[in-house]
Coordinates of C-alpha atoms in Angstrom, one line a residue:
M1 CA 0.0 0.0 0.0
A2 CA 1.4 3.4 -1.0
R3 CA 1.8 6.1 1.5
T4 CA 0.6 9.6 0.7
L5 CA 2.8 12.5 1.6
R6 CA 1.1 15.0 3.9
L7 CA 2.7 18.4 4.4
F8 CA 0.4 19.3 7.3
A9 CA -2.4 17.2 8.7
P10 CA -3.5 17.9 12.3
P11 CA -4.4 14.9 14.3
K12 CA -8.1 14.2 14.4
R13 CA -8.3 14.9 18.1
V14 CA -7.2 18.6 17.4
I15 CA -9.8 19.3 14.7
A16 CA -12.9 19.3 16.9
P17 CA -11.5 21.8 19.4
L18 CA -10.2 24.0 16.6
L19 CA -13.7 24.1 15.0
I20 CA -15.3 25.0 18.3
V21 CA -12.8 27.9 18.8
L22 CA -13.4 29.0 15.2
V23 CA -17.2 29.0 15.6
A24 CA -16.9 30.8 18.9
V25 CA -14.7 33.6 17.4
V26 CA -16.5 33.9 14.1
V27 CA -20.1 33.5 15.3
V28 CA -20.6 33.6 19.1
L29 CA -18.3 36.5 19.9
P30 CA -19.7 39.0 17.4
L31 CA -23.2 37.9 18.4
L32 CA -22.5 38.6 22.1
L33 CA -20.8 41.9 21.2
S34 CA -23.9 42.9 19.1
I35 CA -26.3 42.0 21.9
G36 CA -24.2 43.9 24.5
W37 CA -24.0 47.0 22.2
A38 CA -27.8 46.9 21.6
A39 CA -28.5 46.5 25.3
G40 CA -26.1 49.4 26.1
Q41 CA -27.6 51.6 23.5
Y42 CA -31.2 50.9 24.7
A43 CA -30.1 51.6 28.3
I44 CA -28.5 54.9 27.4
E45 CA -31.4 56.0 25.3
H46 CA -33.9 55.3 28.1
T47 CA -31.8 56.8 30.9
T48 CA -30.8 60.1 29.2
D49 CA -34.3 61.4 28.2
V50 CA -36.2 64.1 30.1
E51 CA -38.7 61.8 31.6
F52 CA -36.1 59.6 33.3
C53 CA -33.8 62.5 34.3
T54 CA -36.6 64.4 36.0
S55 CA -38.2 61.4 37.7
C56 CA -35.9 61.8 40.8
H57 CA -37.0 64.0 43.7
S58 CA -33.7 65.8 43.7
M59 CA -34.3 67.1 40.2
A60 CA -37.7 68.6 40.9
P61 CA -36.5 72.3 40.8
M62 CA -34.4 71.7 37.6
A63 CA -37.4 69.9 36.0
E64 CA -39.8 72.8 36.8
A65 CA -37.3 75.4 35.5
Y66 CA -36.6 73.3 32.3
R67 CA -40.3 73.1 31.5
M68 CA -40.5 76.9 31.4
D69 CA -37.5 77.3 29.1
V70 CA -37.5 77.5 25.3
H71 CA -35.2 74.4 25.3
A72 CA -38.2 72.4 26.6
G73 CA -40.0 73.0 23.3
R74 CA -41.6 76.3 24.2
S75 CA -40.1 78.2 21.3
T76 CA -41.8 79.0 18.0
H77 CA -39.8 76.2 16.4
G78 CA -40.9 73.6 18.9
V79 CA -37.5 72.1 19.1
Q80 CA -36.8 70.3 22.4
A81 CA -33.4 69.6 24.0
S82 CA -33.1 66.5 26.2
C83 CA -31.0 66.6 29.4
S84 CA -28.2 64.6 27.8
D85 CA -28.0 67.1 24.9
C86 CA -26.5 69.7 27.3
H87 CA -25.2 67.6 30.2
L88 CA -23.2 65.0 28.3
P89 CA -20.3 65.9 26.0
R90 CA -20.5 65.3 22.2
E91 CA -16.7 65.4 21.4
S92 CA -16.4 61.6 21.2
P93 CA -18.2 58.4 22.1
V94 CA -15.6 57.7 24.8
S95 CA -16.1 61.1 26.5
F96 CA -19.9 60.7 26.2
I97 CA -19.8 57.2 27.9
W98 CA -17.3 58.3 30.5
A99 CA -19.4 61.4 31.5
Y100 CA -22.6 59.3 31.3
W101 CA -21.3 56.9 34.0
Q102 CA -19.9 59.7 36.1
R103 CA -23.3 61.5 36.0
L104 CA -25.3 58.4 36.6
V105 CA -23.2 57.4 39.7
G106 CA -23.1 61.0 41.0
D107 CA -26.8 61.6 40.6
A108 CA -27.7 58.2 42.2
W109 CA -25.3 59.1 45.1
V110 CA -27.1 62.4 45.7
E111 CA -30.6 60.8 45.4
F112 CA -30.1 57.7 47.5
V113 CA -27.1 58.3 49.8
H114 CA -26.1 61.9 50.3
G115 CA -29.6 63.3 50.1
P116 CA -30.9 66.1 47.9
E117 CA -31.8 68.2 50.9
V118 CA -28.2 68.4 52.0
T119 CA -26.9 69.3 48.5
D120 CA -26.1 73.0 48.0
W121 CA -27.7 73.3 44.5
K122 CA -27.0 77.1 44.4
A123 CA -23.3 76.5 45.0
L124 CA -23.3 73.9 42.2
R125 CA -24.6 76.4 39.8
G126 CA -21.3 78.2 40.2
D127 CA -19.5 75.1 38.8
R128 CA -21.9 74.7 35.8
E129 CA -19.1 74.8 33.3
S130 CA -18.1 71.3 34.5
Y131 CA -21.4 69.7 33.8
V132 CA -22.8 71.7 30.8
Y133 CA -20.9 71.1 27.6
G134 CA -20.5 73.6 24.8
S135 CA -20.4 70.7 22.3
G136 CA -24.0 70.1 23.3
C137 CA -24.9 73.7 22.6
L138 CA -23.2 73.6 19.2
G139 CA -25.1 70.4 18.3
C140 CA -28.2 72.6 17.9
H141 CA -26.6 76.0 17.4
A142 CA -24.0 74.8 14.8
R143 CA -25.0 77.5 12.3
L144 CA -24.5 80.3 14.8
L145 CA -21.2 81.3 13.2
E146 CA -22.9 81.7 9.8
A147 CA -25.5 84.1 11.3
F148 CA -22.9 86.5 12.6
P149 CA -22.4 88.6 9.4
R150 CA -26.0 89.8 9.9
H151 CA -25.7 90.3 13.6
T152 CA -22.4 92.1 14.3
E153 CA -23.2 92.6 18.0
A154 CA -23.7 88.9 18.5
F155 CA -20.5 88.2 16.6
A156 CA -18.5 90.6 18.8
A157 CA -19.8 88.8 22.0
H158 CA -18.9 85.3 20.7
K159 CA -15.8 86.1 18.6
S160 CA -13.2 85.1 21.3
Y161 CA -15.1 81.9 21.9
F162 CA -15.1 80.8 18.3
L163 CA -11.5 81.9 17.8
E164 CA -10.7 79.8 20.9
E165 CA -9.1 82.8 22.6
T166 CA -11.0 82.2 25.9
Q167 CA -11.6 79.5 28.4
K168 CA -15.2 80.6 28.8
S169 CA -18.0 78.2 27.9
C170 CA -21.5 78.9 26.7
V171 CA -22.9 78.8 30.3
T172 CA -20.4 81.3 31.6
C173 CA -22.5 84.0 30.0
H174 CA -25.8 82.2 29.5
E175 CA -26.2 81.2 33.1
S176 CA -29.8 80.1 33.1
V177 CA -29.9 78.5 29.7
G178 CA -32.0 75.4 29.7
H179 CA -33.6 76.1 33.1
R180 CA -35.4 79.4 33.0
D181 CA -35.3 81.2 36.4
L182 CA -33.6 78.2 38.0
A183 CA -32.6 80.3 41.1
A184 CA -36.3 81.1 41.8
Y185 CA -37.2 77.4 41.6
L186 CA -34.3 76.4 43.9
N187 CA -35.4 79.0 46.4
K188 CA -39.0 77.8 46.2
N189 CA -38.0 74.2 46.9
N190 CA -35.6 75.0 49.8

């Protein structure tokens, strides 16, 4: 009987485990990653909308002030910004997810451990630049720069911002944006 020359022939006991690994890598891993991505996307969408964000007792004054603001859809255009449009950065998916988890943990801590009654909400307004992101503002107001030739006063006020000559953010000057008369609502609830 003639022998055939085999350059490479794995033993039969190795083929089955290799097929299992191959199927796991090619089929199961992408499937699990897709399910995880979809679940994460679903969770983020349902925990960054206005209804969810304003459901906590600690957010009552902010919710009331928001409902009175043009950003809640009270403008002639009817455009509504959600909480995450302003309070989560839009520079990159990584910065968005990182800030999302920081905000989620921080807000849960205030609501369930620290207590909203103890939190100095007025003092936190002084630090608004750290939790309101200009990238969120520019998501809706992206064409602001194009409007400036017609509005020279508005251009003069925003020139250093767009030329990146200042460290100011949108909320440095627009203190109550998104939450009309927030100070009054904070006083009412304290």
